[in-house]
mmCIF file of C-alpha atoms in Angstrom:
data_model
loop_
_atom_site.group_PDB
_atom_site.id
_atom_site.type_symbol
_atom_site.label_atom_id
_atom_site.label_comp_id
_atom_site.label_asym_id
_atom_site.label_seq_id
_atom_site.Cartn_x
_atom_site.Cartn_y
_atom_site.Cartn_z
ATOM 1 C CA PHE D 1 -35.668 -11.330 -8.853
ATOM 2 C CA ASP D 2 -37.449 -9.335 -6.253
ATOM 3 C CA ALA D 3 -35.585 -5.993 -5.582
ATOM 4 C CA ALA D 4 -35.571 -4.547 -2.160
ATOM 5 C CA VAL D 5 -37.623 -1.331 -1.874
ATOM 6 C CA THR D 6 -35.152 1.496 -0.699
ATOM 7 C CA ARG D 7 -35.366 5.259 -0.196
ATOM 8 C CA ALA D 8 -32.761 7.431 -2.110
ATOM 9 C CA ASP D 9 -31.369 8.590 1.277
ATOM 10 C CA ASP D 10 -31.200 5.132 2.819
ATOM 11 C CA ARG D 11 -27.615 4.060 4.073
ATOM 12 C CA ALA D 12 -25.983 1.844 1.417
ATOM 13 C CA LEU D 13 -22.188 1.575 1.724
ATOM 14 C CA LEU D 14 -19.167 2.624 3.897
ATOM 15 C CA PHE D 15 -15.711 3.198 2.232
ATOM 16 C CA PHE D 16 -12.574 4.196 4.044
ATOM 17 C CA THR D 17 -10.728 7.071 2.617
ATOM 18 C CA SER D 18 -7.128 6.580 1.457
ATOM 19 C CA GLY D 19 -5.375 8.014 4.523
ATOM 20 C CA THR D 20 -2.684 9.580 2.590
ATOM 21 C CA THR D 21 -2.444 12.686 5.128
ATOM 22 C CA GLY D 22 -3.876 11.110 8.353
ATOM 23 C CA TYR D 23 -5.989 8.110 9.478
ATOM 24 C CA PRO D 24 -8.671 7.052 7.077
ATOM 25 C CA LYS D 25 -12.289 8.322 7.710
ATOM 26 C CA MET D 26 -15.493 6.190 7.127
ATOM 27 C CA ALA D 27 -17.535 7.771 4.343
ATOM 28 C CA LEU D 28 -21.147 7.051 4.274
ATOM 29 C CA HIS D 29 -22.918 6.708 0.969
ATOM 30 C CA THR D 30 -26.672 6.370 0.260
ATOM 31 C CA GLN D 31 -28.570 4.188 -2.096
ATOM 32 C CA ALA D 32 -28.822 7.249 -4.526
ATOM 33 C CA SER D 33 -25.125 8.673 -4.234
ATOM 34 C CA TYR D 34 -23.560 5.562 -5.784
ATOM 35 C CA GLY D 35 -26.461 3.753 -7.248
ATOM 36 C CA LEU D 36 -27.434 6.707 -9.527
ATOM 37 C CA GLY D 37 -24.700 9.244 -8.928
ATOM 38 C CA HIS D 38 -22.083 7.225 -10.779
ATOM 39 C CA ARG D 39 -23.967 7.757 -14.160
ATOM 40 C CA ALA D 40 -21.769 10.928 -14.333
ATOM 41 C CA THR D 41 -18.697 8.862 -13.883
ATOM 42 C CA ALA D 42 -19.892 6.151 -16.420
ATOM 43 C CA GLU D 43 -21.332 8.318 -19.179
ATOM 44 C CA TRP D 44 -19.813 11.907 -18.970
ATOM 45 C CA TRP D 45 -16.315 10.958 -18.003
ATOM 46 C CA LEU D 46 -15.468 7.184 -18.692
ATOM 47 C CA GLY D 47 -17.639 7.399 -21.828
ATOM 48 C CA LEU D 48 -18.806 3.994 -21.561
ATOM 49 C CA ARG D 49 -21.285 2.161 -23.843
ATOM 50 C CA ALA D 50 -23.194 -0.956 -23.630
ATOM 51 C CA ASP D 51 -20.797 -2.709 -26.102
ATOM 52 C CA ASP D 52 -17.471 -1.950 -24.192
ATOM 53 C CA LEU D 53 -15.285 -4.178 -22.445
ATOM 54 C CA HIS D 54 -13.905 -2.039 -19.586
ATOM 55 C CA TRP D 55 -10.652 -2.747 -17.632
ATOM 56 C CA ASN D 56 -10.143 -0.890 -14.312
ATOM 57 C CA LEU D 57 -6.743 -1.595 -12.862
ATOM 58 C CA SER D 58 -7.743 -0.489 -9.226
ATOM 59 C CA ASP D 59 -7.453 -2.823 -6.386
ATOM 60 C CA THR D 60 -10.661 -3.797 -4.914
ATOM 61 C CA GLY D 61 -9.801 -2.300 -1.407
ATOM 62 C CA TRP D 62 -10.696 1.273 -2.345
ATOM 63 C CA ALA D 63 -13.690 3.152 -3.612
ATOM 64 C CA LYS D 64 -12.307 3.563 -7.223
ATOM 65 C CA ALA D 65 -13.012 -0.227 -7.872
ATOM 66 C CA ALA D 66 -16.620 0.579 -7.022
ATOM 67 C CA TRP D 67 -16.563 3.547 -9.293
ATOM 68 C CA SER D 68 -14.862 1.877 -12.394
ATOM 69 C CA SER D 69 -15.101 -1.789 -11.844
ATOM 70 C CA PHE D 70 -18.653 -2.193 -10.560
ATOM 71 C CA PHE D 71 -21.225 0.719 -10.662
ATOM 72 C CA SER D 72 -20.125 2.520 -13.937
ATOM 73 C CA PRO D 73 -20.156 -0.781 -15.980
ATOM 74 C CA TRP D 74 -23.437 -1.871 -14.442
ATOM 75 C CA LEU D 75 -25.301 1.381 -14.913
ATOM 76 C CA VAL D 76 -24.579 1.290 -18.645
ATOM 77 C CA GLY D 77 -24.729 -2.539 -19.066
ATOM 78 C CA CYS D 78 -21.123 -3.067 -20.340
ATOM 79 C CA THR D 79 -18.894 -5.800 -19.478
ATOM 80 C CA SER D 80 -15.932 -5.640 -17.116
ATOM 81 C CA PHE D 81 -12.628 -7.320 -17.720
ATOM 82 C CA VAL D 82 -11.044 -8.713 -14.697
ATOM 83 C CA HIS D 83 -7.370 -9.896 -14.126
ATOM 84 C CA HIS D 84 -6.049 -11.048 -10.679
ATOM 85 C CA ALA D 85 -2.411 -10.551 -9.677
ATOM 86 C CA PRO D 86 -0.577 -10.311 -6.491
ATOM 87 C CA ARG D 87 0.728 -6.795 -7.529
ATOM 88 C CA PHE D 88 0.687 -4.579 -10.591
ATOM 89 C CA ASP D 89 2.791 -5.878 -13.546
ATOM 90 C CA ALA D 90 3.171 -3.308 -16.239
ATOM 91 C CA ARG D 91 4.545 -5.679 -18.958
ATOM 92 C CA ARG D 92 1.834 -8.341 -18.290
ATOM 93 C CA THR D 93 -0.819 -5.498 -18.516
ATOM 94 C CA LEU D 94 0.502 -4.500 -21.878
ATOM 95 C CA GLU D 95 0.476 -8.131 -22.959
ATOM 96 C CA LEU D 96 -3.186 -8.550 -21.947
ATOM 97 C CA LEU D 97 -4.224 -5.425 -23.732
ATOM 98 C CA GLU D 98 -2.752 -6.938 -26.895
ATOM 99 C CA ALA D 99 -4.471 -10.311 -26.387
ATOM 100 C CA HIS D 100 -7.917 -9.213 -25.286
ATOM 101 C CA PRO D 101 -10.275 -6.707 -26.896
ATOM 102 C CA VAL D 102 -10.292 -4.158 -24.055
ATOM 103 C CA THR D 103 -11.911 -0.990 -25.262
ATOM 104 C CA THR D 104 -11.721 1.291 -22.323
ATOM 105 C CA LEU D 105 -8.869 1.240 -19.774
ATOM 106 C CA CYS D 106 -8.789 3.150 -16.464
ATOM 107 C CA GLY D 107 -5.851 3.251 -13.879
ATOM 108 C CA ALA D 108 -4.105 5.332 -11.237
ATOM 109 C CA PRO D 109 -1.290 7.543 -12.224
ATOM 110 C CA THR D 110 1.090 5.138 -10.696
ATOM 111 C CA ASN D 111 -0.069 2.549 -13.020
ATOM 112 C CA TRP D 112 0.419 4.690 -16.001
ATOM 113 C CA ARG D 113 4.021 5.952 -14.799
ATOM 114 C CA LEU D 114 5.004 2.316 -14.877
ATOM 115 C CA LEU D 115 3.448 1.450 -18.256
ATOM 116 C CA ILE D 116 5.351 4.148 -20.093
ATOM 117 C CA ARG D 117 8.616 2.747 -18.719
ATOM 118 C CA GLU D 118 8.004 -0.229 -20.917
ATOM 119 C CA ASP D 119 8.972 -0.453 -24.419
ATOM 120 C CA LEU D 120 5.875 0.690 -26.209
ATOM 121 C CA ALA D 121 7.239 0.958 -29.852
ATOM 122 C CA ALA D 122 6.265 -2.558 -30.848
ATOM 123 C CA ARG D 123 2.918 -2.630 -28.948
ATOM 124 C CA ARG D 124 -0.510 -2.688 -30.601
ATOM 125 C CA PHE D 125 -3.776 -2.255 -28.913
ATOM 126 C CA PRO D 126 -6.410 -2.528 -31.729
ATOM 127 C CA SER D 127 -9.551 -2.425 -29.713
ATOM 128 C CA LEU D 128 -8.505 0.300 -27.220
ATOM 129 C CA ARG D 129 -10.283 3.625 -27.761
ATOM 130 C CA SER D 130 -10.303 5.340 -24.228
ATOM 131 C CA CYS D 131 -7.822 5.828 -21.565
ATOM 132 C CA THR D 132 -8.585 7.618 -18.203
ATOM 133 C CA ALA D 133 -6.753 8.125 -14.864
ATOM 134 C CA ALA D 134 -7.870 9.098 -11.397
ATOM 135 C CA GLY D 135 -6.580 8.798 -7.744
ATOM 136 C CA GLU D 136 -3.912 11.362 -7.872
ATOM 137 C CA PRO D 137 -3.153 14.126 -10.428
ATOM 138 C CA MET D 138 -2.001 12.836 -13.754
ATOM 139 C CA ASN D 139 1.644 14.147 -14.811
ATOM 140 C CA PRO D 140 1.599 15.765 -18.204
ATOM 141 C CA GLU D 141 4.671 14.166 -19.517
ATOM 142 C CA VAL D 142 3.179 10.700 -18.970
ATOM 143 C CA ILE D 143 0.068 11.744 -20.940
ATOM 144 C CA GLU D 144 2.526 12.960 -23.816
ATOM 145 C CA VAL D 145 4.429 9.674 -23.826
ATOM 146 C CA TRP D 146 1.420 7.440 -24.056
ATOM 147 C CA ARG D 147 -0.107 9.593 -26.802
ATOM 148 C CA ARG D 148 2.983 9.471 -28.876
ATOM 149 C CA ALA D 149 3.261 5.754 -28.528
ATOM 150 C CA THR D 150 -0.562 4.724 -28.944
ATOM 151 C CA GLY D 151 -2.342 7.917 -30.240
ATOM 152 C CA LEU D 152 -4.564 7.842 -27.207
ATOM 153 C CA THR D 153 -4.964 10.560 -24.809
ATOM 154 C CA ILE D 154 -5.050 9.784 -21.112
ATOM 155 C CA ARG D 155 -8.035 11.855 -19.705
ATOM 156 C CA ASP D 156 -7.670 12.917 -16.099
ATOM 157 C CA GLY D 157 -10.502 12.818 -13.569
ATOM 158 C CA TYR D 158 -10.893 14.086 -10.075
ATOM 159 C CA GLY D 159 -13.225 12.836 -7.385
ATOM 160 C CA GLN D 160 -12.964 11.596 -3.715
ATOM 161 C CA THR D 161 -14.180 8.542 -1.667
ATOM 162 C CA GLU D 162 -16.765 11.128 -0.542
ATOM 163 C CA THR D 163 -17.979 11.810 -4.099
ATOM 164 C CA VAL D 164 -18.436 10.294 -7.601
ATOM 165 C CA LEU D 165 -16.531 11.918 -10.450
ATOM 166 C CA ALA D 166 -16.545 15.689 -9.578
ATOM 167 C CA VAL D 167 -14.123 17.383 -12.201
ATOM 168 C CA GLY D 168 -12.831 15.608 -15.268
ATOM 169 C CA ASN D 169 -11.903 15.573 -18.950
ATOM 170 C CA PRO D 170 -14.802 14.285 -20.944
ATOM 171 C CA PRO D 171 -14.465 12.222 -24.318
ATOM 172 C CA GLY D 172 -13.978 14.681 -27.347
ATOM 173 C CA ARG D 173 -13.088 17.830 -25.332
ATOM 174 C CA PRO D 174 -9.589 18.981 -26.110
ATOM 175 C CA ILE D 175 -7.671 18.640 -22.971
ATOM 176 C CA LYS D 176 -4.880 20.653 -21.272
ATOM 177 C CA PRO D 177 -2.183 18.164 -20.180
ATOM 178 C CA GLY D 178 -1.979 18.484 -16.329
ATOM 179 C CA SER D 179 -5.448 19.918 -15.877
ATOM 180 C CA MET D 180 -8.060 18.209 -13.832
ATOM 181 C CA GLY D 181 -10.622 19.369 -16.394
ATOM 182 C CA ILE D 182 -14.113 20.954 -15.884
ATOM 183 C CA PRO D 183 -16.852 20.219 -13.383
ATOM 184 C CA SER D 184 -18.931 17.114 -13.779
ATOM 185 C CA PRO D 185 -22.688 17.652 -14.350
ATOM 186 C CA ALA D 186 -23.203 15.848 -10.949
ATOM 187 C CA PHE D 187 -21.935 18.946 -8.913
ATOM 188 C CA ASP D 188 -21.582 22.666 -8.735
ATOM 189 C CA VAL D 189 -17.860 22.862 -8.255
ATOM 190 C CA THR D 190 -15.727 25.813 -7.509
ATOM 191 C CA VAL D 191 -12.509 27.163 -5.807
ATOM 192 C CA LEU D 192 -13.142 29.126 -2.656
ATOM 193 C CA ASP D 193 -10.704 31.803 -1.390
ATOM 194 C CA GLU D 194 -9.663 32.335 2.133
ATOM 195 C CA SER D 195 -12.827 34.461 2.821
ATOM 196 C CA GLY D 196 -15.081 31.626 1.573
ATOM 197 C CA ARG D 197 -15.866 33.424 -1.685
ATOM 198 C CA ARG D 198 -15.497 32.070 -5.176
ATOM 199 C CA ALA D 199 -11.926 32.787 -6.053
ATOM 200 C CA PRO D 200 -11.163 34.571 -9.408
ATOM 201 C CA PRO D 201 -9.326 32.836 -12.303
ATOM 202 C CA GLY D 202 -5.892 31.868 -11.352
ATOM 203 C CA VAL D 203 -6.125 32.242 -7.588
ATOM 204 C CA GLU D 204 -5.460 29.302 -5.573
ATOM 205 C CA GLY D 205 -8.085 28.035 -3.127
ATOM 206 C CA GLU D 206 -9.836 25.086 -1.750
ATOM 207 C CA VAL D 207 -12.016 22.904 -4.088
ATOM 208 C CA ALA D 208 -15.600 22.996 -2.758
ATOM 209 C CA LEU D 209 -18.854 21.362 -3.857
ATOM 210 C CA ARG D 210 -22.122 23.013 -3.408
ATOM 211 C CA ALA D 211 -23.988 20.922 -0.656
ATOM 212 C CA GLU D 212 -27.426 22.879 -0.349
ATOM 213 C CA PRO D 213 -29.588 21.668 -1.693
ATOM 214 C CA PRO D 214 -27.826 18.197 -1.261
ATOM 215 C CA PRO D 215 -26.559 16.865 -4.596
ATOM 216 C CA LEU D 216 -27.671 13.354 -5.398
ATOM 217 C CA ALA D 217 -24.093 12.177 -5.847
ATOM 218 C CA LEU D 218 -22.533 13.361 -2.460
ATOM 219 C CA PHE D 219 -21.872 11.284 0.587
ATOM 220 C CA ALA D 220 -24.050 11.569 3.631
ATOM 221 C CA GLY D 221 -21.248 12.237 6.199
ATOM 222 C CA TYR D 222 -18.483 10.533 8.141
ATOM 223 C CA TRP D 223 -19.846 7.485 10.126
ATOM 224 C CA LYS D 224 -20.180 8.138 13.815
ATOM 225 C CA ASP D 225 -17.917 11.274 13.594
ATOM 226 C CA GLU D 226 -19.919 14.422 13.886
ATOM 227 C CA GLN D 227 -17.101 16.551 14.433
ATOM 228 C CA ARG D 228 -15.383 15.753 11.078
ATOM 229 C CA THR D 229 -18.609 15.927 9.167
ATOM 230 C CA ALA D 230 -19.329 19.404 10.719
ATOM 231 C CA ALA D 231 -15.865 20.548 9.683
ATOM 232 C CA ALA D 232 -16.364 19.355 6.015
ATOM 233 C CA PHE D 233 -19.785 21.067 5.620
ATOM 234 C CA ARG D 234 -19.685 24.883 5.917
ATOM 235 C CA ASP D 235 -21.837 27.676 4.642
ATOM 236 C CA GLY D 236 -23.546 25.397 2.195
ATOM 237 C CA TRP D 237 -20.385 23.953 0.718
ATOM 238 C CA TYR D 238 -18.699 20.570 1.068
ATOM 239 C CA LEU D 239 -14.996 21.376 1.492
ATOM 240 C CA THR D 240 -12.762 18.669 -0.088
ATOM 241 C CA GLY D 241 -9.471 19.698 1.549
ATOM 242 C CA ASP D 242 -7.765 19.802 -1.882
ATOM 243 C CA ARG D 243 -6.306 22.965 -3.353
ATOM 244 C CA ALA D 244 -6.506 24.111 -6.905
ATOM 245 C CA SER D 245 -7.036 27.077 -9.155
ATOM 246 C CA VAL D 246 -9.363 27.605 -12.065
ATOM 247 C CA ASP D 247 -8.285 29.332 -15.382
ATOM 248 C CA ALA D 248 -10.150 31.639 -17.599
ATOM 249 C CA ASP D 249 -11.639 28.683 -19.590
ATOM 250 C CA GLY D 250 -13.121 26.959 -16.394
ATOM 251 C CA ASP D 251 -10.303 24.303 -16.220
ATOM 252 C CA PHE D 252 -9.120 23.170 -12.753
ATOM 253 C CA TRP D 253 -5.423 22.976 -11.884
ATOM 254 C CA PHE D 254 -4.623 20.735 -9.026
ATOM 255 C CA VAL D 255 -2.079 22.064 -6.326
ATOM 256 C CA GLY D 256 -2.141 19.581 -3.544
ATOM 257 C CA ARG D 257 -3.930 18.387 -0.333
ATOM 258 C CA SER D 258 -4.102 21.225 1.959
ATOM 259 C CA ASP D 259 -1.904 19.214 4.446
ATOM 260 C CA ASP D 260 0.675 18.607 1.698
ATOM 261 C CA VAL D 261 1.100 22.275 0.450
ATOM 262 C CA ILE D 262 4.677 23.508 1.488
ATOM 263 C CA LYS D 263 5.072 26.811 3.021
ATOM 264 C CA SER D 264 8.701 28.059 2.446
ATOM 265 C CA SER D 265 9.975 31.572 2.894
ATOM 266 C CA GLY D 266 6.367 32.882 2.549
ATOM 267 C CA TYR D 267 5.872 30.884 -0.764
ATOM 268 C CA ARG D 268 3.171 28.136 -1.156
ATOM 269 C CA ILE D 269 4.503 25.286 -3.132
ATOM 270 C CA GLY D 270 2.482 22.380 -4.528
ATOM 271 C CA PRO D 271 4.316 19.148 -4.447
ATOM 272 C CA PHE D 272 2.663 17.950 -7.673
ATOM 273 C CA GLU D 273 4.319 20.560 -9.849
ATOM 274 C CA VAL D 274 7.942 19.579 -8.496
ATOM 275 C CA GLU D 275 7.137 15.876 -9.038
ATOM 276 C CA SER D 276 6.188 16.447 -12.503
ATOM 277 C CA ALA D 277 9.262 18.484 -13.311
ATOM 278 C CA LEU D 278 11.378 15.527 -11.882
ATOM 279 C CA LEU D 279 9.469 13.002 -13.902
ATOM 280 C CA GLU D 280 10.587 14.708 -17.063
ATOM 281 C CA HIS D 281 14.183 13.629 -16.230
ATOM 282 C CA GLU D 282 15.262 10.464 -17.817
ATOM 283 C CA ALA D 283 16.864 9.204 -14.590
ATOM 284 C CA VAL D 284 13.546 9.456 -12.535
ATOM 285 C CA VAL D 285 10.914 6.782 -12.316
ATOM 286 C CA GLU D 286 8.949 8.106 -9.607
ATOM 287 C CA SER D 287 9.099 10.878 -6.874
ATOM 288 C CA ALA D 288 7.317 12.346 -3.919
ATOM 289 C CA VAL D 289 7.741 15.883 -2.689
ATOM 290 C CA VAL D 290 7.216 16.840 1.030
ATOM 291 C CA GLY D 291 8.018 19.761 3.239
ATOM 292 C CA VAL D 292 10.549 19.280 5.899
ATOM 293 C CA PRO D 293 11.121 21.842 9.012
ATOM 294 C CA ASP D 294 13.818 24.570 8.363
ATOM 295 C CA GLU D 295 14.753 27.134 10.929
ATOM 296 C CA LEU D 296 15.440 29.761 8.279
ATOM 297 C CA ARG D 297 12.691 29.165 5.643
ATOM 298 C CA GLY D 298 10.063 27.472 7.992
ATOM 299 C CA GLN D 299 10.055 24.424 5.445
ATOM 300 C CA ILE D 300 12.155 23.387 2.555
ATOM 301 C CA VAL D 301 11.262 21.105 -0.362
ATOM 302 C CA LYS D 302 12.564 17.552 -0.100
ATOM 303 C CA ALA D 303 12.181 14.932 -2.807
ATOM 304 C CA PHE D 304 12.179 11.248 -2.379
ATOM 305 C CA VAL D 305 13.234 9.874 -5.872
ATOM 306 C CA VAL D 306 13.036 6.321 -7.194
ATOM 307 C CA LEU D 307 15.692 6.055 -10.033
ATOM 308 C CA ALA D 308 15.699 4.329 -13.342
ATOM 309 C CA PRO D 309 18.000 1.295 -13.358
ATOM 310 C CA ALA D 310 20.879 3.121 -15.310
ATOM 311 C CA ALA D 311 20.811 6.010 -12.855
ATOM 312 C CA ALA D 312 20.674 3.626 -9.963
ATOM 313 C CA VAL D 313 23.947 2.166 -11.164
ATOM 314 C CA ARG D 314 25.434 5.401 -11.791
ATOM 315 C CA ILE D 315 25.026 6.458 -8.203
ATOM 316 C CA GLN D 316 26.726 3.298 -7.058
ATOM 317 C CA ALA D 317 30.190 4.809 -8.013
ATOM 318 C CA GLY D 318 30.188 6.779 -4.829
ATOM 319 C CA ASP D 319 29.331 9.941 -3.088
ATOM 320 C CA ASP D 320 30.661 12.140 -5.805
ATOM 321 C CA ALA D 321 28.403 10.496 -8.382
ATOM 322 C CA ARG D 322 25.423 10.770 -6.077
ATOM 323 C CA ASP D 323 26.091 14.399 -5.238
ATOM 324 C CA ALA D 324 26.463 15.161 -9.084
ATOM 325 C CA LEU D 325 23.036 13.531 -9.873
ATOM 326 C CA VAL D 326 21.348 15.620 -6.958
ATOM 327 C CA ALA D 327 22.815 18.757 -8.419
ATOM 328 C CA GLU D 328 21.732 17.766 -11.909
ATOM 329 C CA LEU D 329 18.163 17.099 -10.805
ATOM 330 C CA GLN D 330 18.130 20.408 -8.788
ATOM 331 C CA ARG D 331 19.188 22.441 -11.874
ATOM 332 C CA PHE D 332 16.686 20.450 -14.060
ATOM 333 C CA VAL D 333 13.859 21.396 -11.690
ATOM 334 C CA GLN D 334 14.905 25.060 -11.430
ATOM 335 C CA ALA D 335 14.676 25.393 -15.183
ATOM 336 C CA ARG D 336 11.201 24.119 -15.276
ATOM 337 C CA THR D 337 9.588 25.764 -12.422
ATOM 338 C CA ALA D 338 9.753 28.909 -10.348
ATOM 339 C CA PRO D 339 13.518 28.845 -8.936
ATOM 340 C CA TYR D 340 12.295 28.818 -5.430
ATOM 341 C CA LYS D 341 10.446 25.535 -5.779
ATOM 342 C CA TYR D 342 13.427 23.323 -6.428
ATOM 343 C CA PRO D 343 14.097 20.419 -3.910
ATOM 344 C CA ARG D 344 16.870 21.501 -1.682
ATOM 345 C CA GLU D 345 17.111 18.023 -0.450
ATOM 346 C CA ILE D 346 16.885 14.951 -2.472
ATOM 347 C CA GLU D 347 16.913 11.310 -1.136
ATOM 348 C CA PHE D 348 17.177 8.268 -3.585
ATOM 349 C CA VAL D 349 14.899 5.342 -2.351
ATOM 350 C CA ALA D 350 14.061 1.898 -3.807
ATOM 351 C CA GLU D 351 10.370 2.556 -3.639
ATOM 352 C CA LEU D 352 7.790 4.981 -2.142
ATOM 353 C CA PRO D 353 5.299 4.032 0.518
ATOM 354 C CA LYS D 354 1.789 3.901 -0.722
ATOM 355 C CA THR D 355 -1.638 3.045 0.269
ATOM 356 C CA VAL D 356 -3.546 0.044 -1.033
ATOM 357 C CA SER D 357 -4.864 2.252 -3.760
ATOM 358 C CA GLY D 358 -1.421 3.191 -5.084
ATOM 359 C CA LYS D 359 -1.433 6.668 -3.546
ATOM 360 C CA ILE D 360 1.678 8.021 -2.165
ATOM 361 C CA ARG D 361 1.713 8.318 1.681
ATOM 362 C CA ARG D 362 3.339 11.639 2.042
ATOM 363 C CA LEU D 363 2.419 11.544 5.801
ATOM 364 C CA GLU D 364 4.827 8.482 6.272
ATOM 365 C CA LEU D 365 7.531 10.419 4.399
ATOM 366 C CA ARG D 366 7.176 13.416 6.510
ATOM 367 C CA GLY D 367 7.448 11.178 9.373
ATOM 368 C CA ARG D 368 10.897 10.033 8.386
#
């Protein structure tokens, strides 16, 4: 067929951001940023080959579906596996993995957290060779449970609606569970301290991508929103709004969205570390941690927890059983993190509010 003649910087696509901390923004991508930039996603991180059958679990309503269901398979010429369902079903997903020769699987951490709650002992996935996660940080304990059951390590990847894969764990590189990984070849990625300089190892700051000269794989700005665009691009950098640190080996470690970081008694507490500690407890299926106002400390840590069925039955015995489980979870977190990070309040809920892409809407939880 006759292809359209386009410039690399011609407008191509608009994607809405997830809106986990506020209203979604419209990110404008060019013909080059997705049409070529996703080679880094496809080859460097997903590790796709032309003979792969790739299954991405993402709903089509967010940019990750463009990343992993369309552009990445298209750019390497491999086949996409598609299964339509009204909502994610972990057991059905495992059945399909056994029945079909899927070689590479990508999903959000929410998907993986539900998959490991199923009985994996008798499951066999003979064709599966690669597993990846993106959308939110990947909990180390989920990676370990899946690895013990299948022999495969889930490789985390980081990016935004505004980018392609920016930081990740490529195939073949030993990973540090819980780490975002190392910078993708598509970008110069760093962590900036409060003065706008590259932060030394171990110092928390804002994740930033070099924007001058403009990298091929970066979005062009927020559609019809000059103010937000100007705020995101400063001093030659694109500021992601995400906070992290970098260790001595160059691995990035996620702390949280700038709006999600909890400031309590002078300490800065990232929700991800507390959520991961809670997830290690057998009673917890999922949790979300937010800061709530406190007159003495400024903010305190509050956890919204979805319980496993047995634990849910346990607290039905009354307030004493509920209070006992709250205290047990608090001690559990204290033993695994710095003592000041434990959730001073815990609320048990049937489910967590999420975006269409499966990300937890902490904004809504704070509003409660």
